[in-house]
Amino acid sequence: MKNELGHYIYGRRAVNEALNAGRLIEKIFIQFGSDGDIIEEIRTKARQKNVACSIADKMKFNDMEKRIPLERGSAQGVIALTPLLTYSDIYELIDTSLASQNYPMLIALDEISDPFNVGAIARSAECSGISGMILPVDNTSPITPAAFKSAAGALEFLPVSKADNLVIAIRNCKAAGFTIIGTAGTADFTYTDPGIYEKPIVLIIGSEGKGIRPAIWKECDAFITIPIKGNIESLNASAAAAIIMFERNRQLNHT
């Protein structure tokens, strides 16, 4: 099924990775005076893929940033106009995950309101070999241009499934053999305990402030925690997700 993700990708690295991934791009806008190796790469790849590049003067480019809306200068002189991006169906995501890895992990976000966190989590997920991400329609930021930029191209490779109802999506995963693991301050296991990743897992990441919602909490089979030794009570959601995902990667690569 198809849904809107953003229509725009901005930032030099994000646009370059979109071209590398073969993402459909309708047009690329480059601010007049923008230069450097990556700008030349973007122009070269755009020519090879028959993607039109338009040079916009500073006033026009700033106006584009304002209309998207973006903070002035955050696009780094490059904005790509994209068609709709295809989300993976939840059943397709489950099937491909189980077929591709012995112990796949999916990551589901709950009440992650900051698009930069969503993008950062996607980036860590793709880099650590996670099979895909589940995004609820409500209670979590959608994939916005800011999320695309924060993901630095990861969303061109990481399958994303959009869940109208996260509880139902989790139950579908559980029925297929996934263990549902939530993150919490007090938990059954610490994230470094051996053997906890040797099964198909859906990892639930909640917000730093509220954590996982009660309805999602009830669906979890177990909880893991990252011990904190400092004075503040919790990590940023994207930092916590990255720590757990890369620890899983480390453990599975040493078994």
GROMACS .gro file of N, CA and C in nm, residues 70-219:
model
  450
   70LEU      N    1   1.113   2.428   0.652
   70LEU     CA    2   1.243   2.393   0.709
   70LEU      C    3   1.306   2.517   0.767
   71GLU      N    4   1.396   2.498   0.861
   71GLU     CA    5   1.475   2.611   0.908
   71GLU      C    6   1.570   2.654   0.798
   72ARG      N    7   1.587   2.784   0.784
   72ARG     CA    8   1.674   2.836   0.678
   72ARG      C    9   1.814   2.777   0.691
   73GLY      N   10   1.865   2.725   0.581
   73GLY     CA   11   1.999   2.668   0.577
   73GLY      C   12   2.006   2.520   0.608
   74SER      N   13   1.898   2.462   0.661
   74SER     CA   14   1.903   2.322   0.702
   74SER      C   15   1.908   2.226   0.584
   75ALA      N   16   1.868   2.273   0.466
   75ALA     CA   17   1.870   2.186   0.348
   75ALA      C   18   2.009   2.174   0.286
   76GLN      N   19   2.103   2.254   0.333
   76GLN     CA   20   2.241   2.250   0.283
   76GLN      C   21   2.249   2.273   0.132
   77GLY      N   22   2.153   2.349   0.082
   77GLY     CA   23   2.156   2.385  -0.059
   77GLY      C   24   2.098   2.282  -0.154
   78VAL      N   25   2.035   2.176  -0.102
   78VAL     CA   26   1.980   2.070  -0.189
   78VAL      C   27   1.844   2.023  -0.137
   79ILE      N   28   1.744   2.026  -0.224
   79ILE     CA   29   1.612   1.972  -0.193
   79ILE      C   30   1.568   1.885  -0.310
   80ALA      N   31   1.525   1.763  -0.281
   80ALA     CA   32   1.475   1.673  -0.385
   80ALA      C   33   1.324   1.655  -0.369
   81LEU      N   34   1.253   1.667  -0.479
   81LEU     CA   35   1.109   1.644  -0.482
   81LEU      C   36   1.085   1.498  -0.517
   82THR      N   37   1.013   1.428  -0.433
   82THR     CA   38   0.992   1.284  -0.453
   82THR      C   39   0.844   1.251  -0.470
   83PRO      N   40   0.815   1.140  -0.537
   83PRO     CA   41   0.677   1.090  -0.538
   83PRO      C   42   0.647   1.021  -0.407
   84LEU      N   43   0.530   0.960  -0.397
   84LEU     CA   44   0.494   0.887  -0.275
   84LEU      C   45   0.589   0.770  -0.254
   85LEU      N   46   0.621   0.744  -0.128
   85LEU     CA   47   0.708   0.631  -0.094
   85LEU      C   48   0.621   0.515  -0.048
   86THR      N   49   0.658   0.396  -0.086
   86THR     CA   50   0.578   0.278  -0.052
   86THR      C   51   0.616   0.222   0.084
   87TYR      N   52   0.516   0.207   0.171
   87TYR     CA   53   0.537   0.139   0.298
   87TYR      C   54   0.526  -0.011   0.277
   88SER      N   55   0.594  -0.087   0.358
   88SER     CA   56   0.579  -0.232   0.357
   88SER      C   57   0.453  -0.270   0.434
   89ASP      N   58   0.379  -0.364   0.381
   89ASP     CA   59   0.267  -0.422   0.455
   89ASP      C   60   0.323  -0.500   0.574
   90ILE      N   61   0.254  -0.500   0.687
   90ILE     CA   62   0.305  -0.563   0.807
   90ILE      C   63   0.330  -0.712   0.786
   91TYR      N   64   0.243  -0.779   0.711
   91TYR     CA   65   0.262  -0.922   0.686
   91TYR      C   66   0.383  -0.946   0.597
   92GLU      N   67   0.401  -0.859   0.499
   92GLU     CA   68   0.519  -0.867   0.413
   92GLU      C   69   0.647  -0.846   0.495
   93LEU      N   70   0.643  -0.748   0.586
   93LEU     CA   71   0.759  -0.720   0.670
   93LEU      C   72   0.792  -0.840   0.758
   94ILE      N   73   0.691  -0.901   0.816
   94ILE     CA   74   0.711  -1.019   0.900
   94ILE      C   75   0.774  -1.132   0.819
   95ASP      N   76   0.716  -1.160   0.702
   95ASP     CA   77   0.763  -1.272   0.620
   95ASP      C   78   0.907  -1.252   0.573
   96THR      N   79   0.938  -1.133   0.524
   96THR     CA   80   1.073  -1.109   0.473
   96THR      C   81   1.175  -1.109   0.587
   97SER      N   82   1.134  -1.063   0.704
   97SER     CA   83   1.224  -1.064   0.820
   97SER      C   84   1.260  -1.206   0.860
   98LEU      N   85   1.159  -1.291   0.871
   98LEU     CA   86   1.183  -1.429   0.912
   98LEU      C   87   1.261  -1.507   0.807
   99ALA      N   88   1.244  -1.470   0.680
   99ALA     CA   89   1.314  -1.540   0.572
   99ALA      C   90   1.459  -1.496   0.560
  100SER      N   91   1.490  -1.375   0.605
  100SER     CA   92   1.624  -1.320   0.581
  100SER      C   93   1.723  -1.343   0.695
  101GLN      N   94   1.672  -1.366   0.817
  101GLN     CA   95   1.761  -1.383   0.932
  101GLN      C   96   1.709  -1.493   1.023
  102ASN      N   97   1.802  -1.560   1.093
  102ASN     CA   98   1.759  -1.660   1.192
  102ASN      C   99   1.691  -1.593   1.311
  103TYR      N  100   1.747  -1.480   1.355
  103TYR     CA  101   1.694  -1.409   1.470
  103TYR      C  102   1.669  -1.263   1.432
  104PRO      N  103   1.568  -1.237   1.351
  104PRO     CA  104   1.545  -1.099   1.309
  104PRO      C  105   1.495  -1.012   1.423
  105MET      N  106   1.519  -0.884   1.411
  105MET     CA  107   1.461  -0.787   1.503
  105MET      C  108   1.389  -0.679   1.423
  106LEU      N  109   1.268  -0.651   1.465
  106LEU     CA  110   1.193  -0.536   1.416
  106LEU      C  111   1.189  -0.435   1.530
  107ILE      N  112   1.186  -0.308   1.497
  107ILE     CA  113   1.178  -0.205   1.599
  107ILE      C  114   1.048  -0.128   1.581
  108ALA      N  115   0.971  -0.117   1.689
  108ALA     CA  116   0.843  -0.046   1.686
  108ALA      C  117   0.852   0.076   1.776
  109LEU      N  118   0.806   0.188   1.726
  109LEU     CA  119   0.815   0.314   1.801
  109LEU      C  120   0.680   0.350   1.861
  110ASP      N  121   0.682   0.394   1.986
  110ASP     CA  122   0.560   0.433   2.055
  110ASP      C  123   0.579   0.568   2.122
  111GLU      N  124   0.504   0.666   2.077
  111GLU     CA  125   0.508   0.802   2.131
  111GLU      C  126   0.645   0.869   2.114
  112ILE      N  127   0.711   0.842   2.003
  112ILE     CA  128   0.834   0.915   1.969
  112ILE      C  129   0.790   1.034   1.885
  113SER      N  130   0.780   1.150   1.948
  113SER     CA  131   0.719   1.266   1.883
  113SER      C  132   0.816   1.349   1.800
  114ASP      N  133   0.945   1.332   1.823
  114ASP     CA  134   1.046   1.413   1.755
  114ASP      C  135   1.089   1.344   1.625
  115PRO      N  136   1.066   1.406   1.509
  115PRO     CA  137   1.104   1.341   1.382
  115PRO      C  138   1.254   1.316   1.371
  116PHE      N  139   1.335   1.399   1.437
  116PHE     CA  140   1.479   1.375   1.434
  116PHE      C  141   1.514   1.245   1.507
  117ASN      N  142   1.442   1.215   1.615
  117ASN     CA  143   1.461   1.087   1.683
  117ASN      C  144   1.420   0.970   1.595
  118VAL      N  145   1.307   0.986   1.526
  118VAL     CA  146   1.261   0.880   1.435
  118VAL      C  147   1.367   0.852   1.328
  119GLY      N  148   1.420   0.959   1.269
  119GLY     CA  149   1.523   0.942   1.167
  119GLY      C  150   1.650   0.882   1.222
  120ALA      N  151   1.690   0.926   1.342
  120ALA     CA  152   1.812   0.873   1.403
  120ALA      C  153   1.798   0.725   1.436
  121ILE      N  154   1.680   0.686   1.484
  121ILE     CA  155   1.655   0.544   1.513
  121ILE      C  156   1.660   0.463   1.384
  122ALA      N  157   1.600   0.515   1.277
  122ALA     CA  158   1.605   0.446   1.148
  122ALA      C  159   1.748   0.428   1.101
  123ARG      N  160   1.829   0.531   1.120
  123ARG     CA  161   1.970   0.524   1.078
  123ARG      C  162   2.044   0.415   1.154
  124SER      N  163   2.028   0.411   1.285
  124SER     CA  164   2.093   0.307   1.365
  124SER      C  165   2.039   0.168   1.332
  125ALA      N  166   1.909   0.161   1.306
  125ALA     CA  167   1.848   0.032   1.272
  125ALA      C  168   1.906  -0.024   1.143
  126GLU      N  169   1.917   0.060   1.042
  126GLU     CA  170   1.970   0.014   0.914
  126GLU      C  171   2.117  -0.026   0.928
  127CYS      N  172   2.193   0.053   1.002
  127CYS     CA  173   2.336   0.026   1.018
  127CYS      C  174   2.363  -0.100   1.101
  128SER      N  175   2.270  -0.137   1.188
  128SER     CA  176   2.292  -0.252   1.276
  128SER      C  177   2.223  -0.378   1.227
  129GLY      N  178   2.165  -0.374   1.108
  129GLY     CA  179   2.107  -0.495   1.050
  129GLY      C  180   1.968  -0.529   1.096
  130ILE      N  181   1.894  -0.430   1.146
  130ILE     CA  182   1.755  -0.453   1.185
  130ILE      C  183   1.671  -0.473   1.059
  131SER      N  184   1.571  -0.562   1.069
  131SER     CA  185   1.494  -0.600   0.950
  131SER      C  186   1.392  -0.497   0.907
  132GLY      N  187   1.346  -0.413   0.998
  132GLY     CA  188   1.247  -0.314   0.960
  132GLY      C  189   1.194  -0.238   1.080
  133MET      N  190   1.113  -0.137   1.052
  133MET     CA  191   1.059  -0.051   1.157
  133MET      C  192   0.908  -0.042   1.143
  134ILE      N  193   0.840  -0.042   1.256
  134ILE     CA  194   0.694  -0.028   1.260
  134ILE      C  195   0.660   0.107   1.321
  135LEU      N  196   0.585   0.187   1.245
  135LEU     CA  197   0.546   0.321   1.290
  135LEU      C  198   0.394   0.329   1.305
  136PRO      N  199   0.344   0.359   1.424
  136PRO     CA  200   0.200   0.378   1.437
  136PRO      C  201   0.155   0.509   1.375
  137VAL      N  202   0.034   0.510   1.323
  137VAL     CA  203  -0.020   0.632   1.262
  137VAL      C  204  -0.036   0.741   1.367
  138ASP      N  205  -0.084   0.704   1.484
  138ASP     CA  206  -0.102   0.800   1.593
  138ASP      C  207   0.010   0.786   1.696
  139ASN      N  208   0.028   0.890   1.774
  139ASN     CA  209   0.119   0.890   1.890
  139ASN      C  210   0.267   0.888   1.858
  140THR      N  211   0.303   0.889   1.731
  140THR     CA  212   0.444   0.892   1.692
  140THR      C  213   0.459   0.980   1.570
  141SER      N  214   0.571   1.051   1.562
  141SER     CA  215   0.595   1.139   1.447
  141SER      C  216   0.594   1.060   1.317
  142PRO      N  217   0.531   1.111   1.213
  142PRO     CA  218   0.543   1.049   1.082
  142PRO      C  219   0.682   1.074   1.024
  143ILE      N  220   0.709   1.013   0.910
  143ILE     CA  221   0.836   1.036   0.842
  143ILE      C  222   0.825   1.170   0.769
  144THR      N  223   0.886   1.270   0.824
  144THR     CA  224   0.885   1.405   0.768
  144THR      C  225   1.018   1.432   0.699
  145PRO      N  226   1.031   1.545   0.629
  145PRO     CA  227   1.162   1.581   0.574
  145PRO      C  228   1.272   1.584   0.681
  146ALA      N  229   1.237   1.627   0.802
  146ALA     CA  230   1.336   1.629   0.910
  146ALA      C  231   1.382   1.487   0.945
  147ALA      N  232   1.288   1.392   0.944
  147ALA     CA  233   1.325   1.253   0.971
  147ALA      C  234   1.413   1.198   0.860
  148PHE      N  235   1.380   1.231   0.735
  148PHE     CA  236   1.464   1.189   0.623
  148PHE      C  237   1.607   1.239   0.641
  149LYS      N  238   1.621   1.366   0.677
  149LYS     CA  239   1.755   1.423   0.690
  149LYS      C  240   1.830   1.357   0.805
  150SER      N  241   1.762   1.337   0.917
  150SER     CA  242   1.825   1.275   1.033
  150SER      C  243   1.867   1.131   1.003
  151ALA      N  244   1.789   1.064   0.918
  151ALA     CA  245   1.820   0.925   0.883
  151ALA      C  246   1.940   0.914   0.791
  152ALA      N  247   1.979   1.024   0.726
  152ALA     CA  248   2.099   1.028   0.641
  152ALA      C  249   2.099   0.918   0.535
  153GLY      N  250   1.983   0.892   0.475
  153GLY     CA  251   1.975   0.794   0.368
  153GLY      C  252   1.927   0.657   0.412
  154ALA      N  253   1.918   0.630   0.543
  154ALA     CA  254   1.880   0.497   0.590
  154ALA      C  255   1.739   0.458   0.549
  155LEU      N  256   1.650   0.556   0.537
  155LEU     CA  257   1.511   0.526   0.502
  155LEU      C  258   1.496   0.483   0.356
  156GLU      N  259   1.603   0.495   0.279
  156GLU     CA  260   1.601   0.441   0.143
  156GLU      C  261   1.622   0.290   0.143
  157PHE      N  262   1.670   0.235   0.254
  157PHE     CA  263   1.703   0.093   0.260
  157PHE      C  264   1.624   0.017   0.366
  158LEU      N  265   1.582   0.085   0.471
  158LEU     CA  266   1.513   0.019   0.582
  158LEU      C  267   1.363   0.007   0.553
  159PRO      N  268   1.308  -0.114   0.549
  159PRO     CA  269   1.163  -0.128   0.529
  159PRO      C  270   1.087  -0.067   0.647
  160VAL      N  271   0.980   0.006   0.616
  160VAL     CA  272   0.898   0.069   0.719
  160VAL      C  273   0.753   0.028   0.697
  161SER      N  274   0.689  -0.018   0.803
  161SER     CA  275   0.547  -0.051   0.798
  161SER      C  276   0.470   0.048   0.883
  162LYS      N  277   0.362   0.099   0.828
  162LYS     CA  278   0.280   0.196   0.900
  162LYS      C  279   0.160   0.123   0.961
  163ALA      N  280   0.145   0.133   1.092
  163ALA     CA  281   0.041   0.059   1.163
  163ALA      C  282  -0.073   0.152   1.202
  164ASP      N  283  -0.193   0.121   1.153
  164ASP     CA  284  -0.311   0.196   1.197
  164ASP      C  285  -0.338   0.171   1.345
  165ASN      N  286  -0.305   0.051   1.389
  165ASN     CA  287  -0.322   0.013   1.530
  165ASN      C  288  -0.199  -0.065   1.572
  166LEU      N  289  -0.116  -0.006   1.658
  166LEU     CA  290   0.010  -0.070   1.695
  166LEU      C  291  -0.012  -0.199   1.773
  167VAL      N  292  -0.116  -0.204   1.855
  167VAL     CA  293  -0.145  -0.326   1.930
  167VAL      C  294  -0.171  -0.442   1.835
  168ILE      N  295  -0.251  -0.419   1.732
  168ILE     CA  296  -0.281  -0.525   1.636
  168ILE      C  297  -0.156  -0.566   1.560
  169ALA      N  298  -0.074  -0.468   1.522
  169ALA     CA  299   0.050  -0.500   1.451
  169ALA      C  300   0.141  -0.587   1.538
  170ILE      N  301   0.150  -0.553   1.666
  170ILE     CA  302   0.233  -0.632   1.758
  170ILE      C  303   0.178  -0.773   1.773
  171ARG      N  304   0.047  -0.785   1.782
  171ARG     CA  305  -0.014  -0.918   1.794
  171ARG      C  306   0.010  -1.002   1.669
  172ASN      N  307   0.010  -0.938   1.553
  172ASN     CA  308   0.041  -1.010   1.429
  172ASN      C  309   0.184  -1.063   1.432
  173CYS      N  310   0.274  -0.982   1.483
  173CYS     CA  311   0.414  -1.025   1.496
  173CYS      C  312   0.426  -1.140   1.595
  174LYS      N  313   0.354  -1.129   1.706
  174LYS     CA  314   0.360  -1.233   1.809
  174LYS      C  315   0.306  -1.365   1.754
  175ALA      N  316   0.199  -1.358   1.676
  175ALA     CA  317   0.140  -1.478   1.617
  175ALA      C  318   0.236  -1.546   1.520
  176ALA      N  319   0.326  -1.468   1.462
  176ALA     CA  320   0.424  -1.523   1.367
  176ALA      C  321   0.549  -1.576   1.436
  177GLY      N  322   0.555  -1.564   1.569
  177GLY     CA  323   0.667  -1.620   1.643
  177GLY      C  324   0.764  -1.519   1.702
  178PHE      N  325   0.731  -1.391   1.692
  178PHE     CA  326   0.818  -1.289   1.750
  178PHE      C  327   0.793  -1.275   1.900
  179THR      N  328   0.899  -1.252   1.975
  179THR     CA  329   0.890  -1.216   2.116
  179THR      C  330   0.888  -1.064   2.126
  180ILE      N  331   0.797  -1.010   2.204
  180ILE     CA  332   0.782  -0.865   2.216
  180ILE      C  333   0.858  -0.819   2.340
  181ILE      N  334   0.958  -0.736   2.318
  181ILE     CA  335   1.042  -0.687   2.428
  181ILE      C  336   1.031  -0.536   2.438
  182GLY      N  337   0.994  -0.489   2.555
  182GLY     CA  338   0.985  -0.346   2.580
  182GLY      C  339   1.109  -0.295   2.652
  183THR      N  340   1.126  -0.165   2.649
  183THR     CA  341   1.235  -0.101   2.721
  183THR      C  342   1.178  -0.029   2.843
  184ALA      N  343   1.248  -0.040   2.956
  184ALA     CA  344   1.197   0.020   3.079
  184ALA      C  345   1.312   0.047   3.175
  185GLY      N  346   1.286   0.134   3.273
  185GLY     CA  347   1.387   0.165   3.372
  185GLY      C  348   1.416   0.048   3.464
  186THR      N  349   1.311  -0.024   3.501
  186THR     CA  350   1.324  -0.146   3.581
  186THR      C  351   1.273  -0.261   3.496
  187ALA      N  352   1.353  -0.367   3.482
  187ALA     CA  353   1.318  -0.468   3.384
  187ALA      C  354   1.366  -0.607   3.424
  188ASP      N  355   1.324  -0.706   3.345
  188ASP     CA  356   1.362  -0.845   3.369
  188ASP      C  357   1.510  -0.870   3.338
  189PHE      N  358   1.560  -0.801   3.236
  189PHE     CA  359   1.696  -0.824   3.189
  189PHE      C  360   1.766  -0.692   3.163
  190THR      N  361   1.898  -0.694   3.169
  190THR     CA  362   1.974  -0.582   3.117
  190THR      C  363   2.005  -0.611   2.971
  191TYR      N  364   2.035  -0.507   2.896
  191TYR     CA  365   2.050  -0.522   2.751
  191TYR      C  366   2.171  -0.606   2.711
  192THR      N  367   2.264  -0.631   2.805
  192THR     CA  368   2.384  -0.710   2.775
  192THR      C  369   2.371  -0.856   2.815
  193ASP      N  370   2.261  -0.895   2.876
  193ASP     CA  371   2.246  -1.035   2.919
  193ASP      C  372   2.258  -1.129   2.799
  194PRO      N  373   2.336  -1.236   2.813
  194PRO     CA  374   2.357  -1.327   2.700
  194PRO      C  375   2.230  -1.404   2.664
  195GLY      N  376   2.214  -1.427   2.535
  195GLY     CA  377   2.105  -1.512   2.487
  195GLY      C  378   1.973  -1.444   2.463
  196ILE      N  379   1.957  -1.320   2.508
  196ILE     CA  380   1.824  -1.259   2.497
  196ILE      C  381   1.786  -1.222   2.354
  197TYR      N  382   1.884  -1.215   2.266
  197TYR     CA  383   1.855  -1.177   2.127
  197TYR      C  384   1.849  -1.297   2.034
  198GLU      N  385   1.858  -1.418   2.089
  198GLU     CA  386   1.860  -1.538   2.006
  198GLU      C  387   1.718  -1.588   1.980
  199LYS      N  388   1.638  -1.502   1.926
  199LYS     CA  389   1.499  -1.531   1.890
  199LYS      C  390   1.449  -1.415   1.805
  200PRO      N  391   1.345  -1.433   1.727
  200PRO     CA  392   1.285  -1.319   1.657
  200PRO      C  393   1.224  -1.223   1.760
  201ILE      N  394   1.256  -1.095   1.747
  201ILE     CA  395   1.217  -0.996   1.847
  201ILE      C  396   1.155  -0.874   1.781
  202VAL      N  397   1.051  -0.822   1.846
  202VAL     CA  398   1.005  -0.685   1.819
  202VAL      C  399   1.046  -0.603   1.940
  203LEU      N  400   1.132  -0.505   1.919
  203LEU     CA  401   1.178  -0.417   2.027
  203LEU      C  402   1.092  -0.291   2.028
  204ILE      N  403   1.029  -0.264   2.141
  204ILE     CA  404   0.943  -0.146   2.154
  204ILE      C  405   1.023  -0.034   2.219
  205ILE      N  406   1.030   0.079   2.151
  205ILE     CA  407   1.096   0.198   2.205
  205ILE      C  408   0.991   0.303   2.236
  206GLY      N  409   0.981   0.342   2.363
  206GLY     CA  410   0.887   0.446   2.403
  206GLY      C  411   0.956   0.579   2.422
  207SER      N  412   0.879   0.680   2.455
  207SER     CA  413   0.934   0.814   2.472
  207SER      C  414   1.016   0.822   2.600
  208GLU      N  415   1.109   0.921   2.603
  208GLU     CA  416   1.191   0.938   2.723
  208GLU      C  417   1.107   0.977   2.844
  209GLY      N  418   1.003   1.057   2.821
  209GLY     CA  419   0.924   1.107   2.932
  209GLY      C  420   0.821   1.008   2.983
  210LYS      N  421   0.736   0.958   2.893
  210LYS     CA  422   0.624   0.874   2.933
  210LYS      C  423   0.653   0.725   2.921
  211GLY      N  424   0.752   0.689   2.844
  211GLY     CA  425   0.778   0.548   2.822
  211GLY      C  426   0.675   0.485   2.730
  212ILE      N  427   0.656   0.356   2.745
  212ILE     CA  428   0.562   0.281   2.661
  212ILE      C  429   0.421   0.296   2.718
  213ARG      N  430   0.324   0.316   2.630
  213ARG     CA  431   0.184   0.329   2.674
  213ARG      C  432   0.135   0.199   2.739
  214PRO      N  433   0.041   0.208   2.834
  214PRO     CA  434  -0.009   0.088   2.902
  214PRO      C  435  -0.062  -0.020   2.808
  215ALA      N  436  -0.132   0.020   2.702
  215ALA     CA  437  -0.187  -0.079   2.608
  215ALA      C  438  -0.076  -0.157   2.538
  216ILE      N  439   0.035  -0.090   2.510
  216ILE     CA  440   0.148  -0.157   2.447
  216ILE      C  441   0.226  -0.238   2.550
  217TRP      N  442   0.237  -0.183   2.670
  217TRP     CA  443   0.306  -0.250   2.781
  217TRP      C  444   0.247  -0.390   2.804
  218LYS      N  445   0.115  -0.400   2.798
  218LYS     CA  446   0.048  -0.528   2.823
  218LYS      C  447   0.082  -0.633   2.718
  219GLU      N  448   0.125  -0.589   2.601
  219GLU     CA  449   0.157  -0.684   2.493
  219GLU      C  450   0.300  -0.737   2.503
   0.00000   0.00000   0.00000
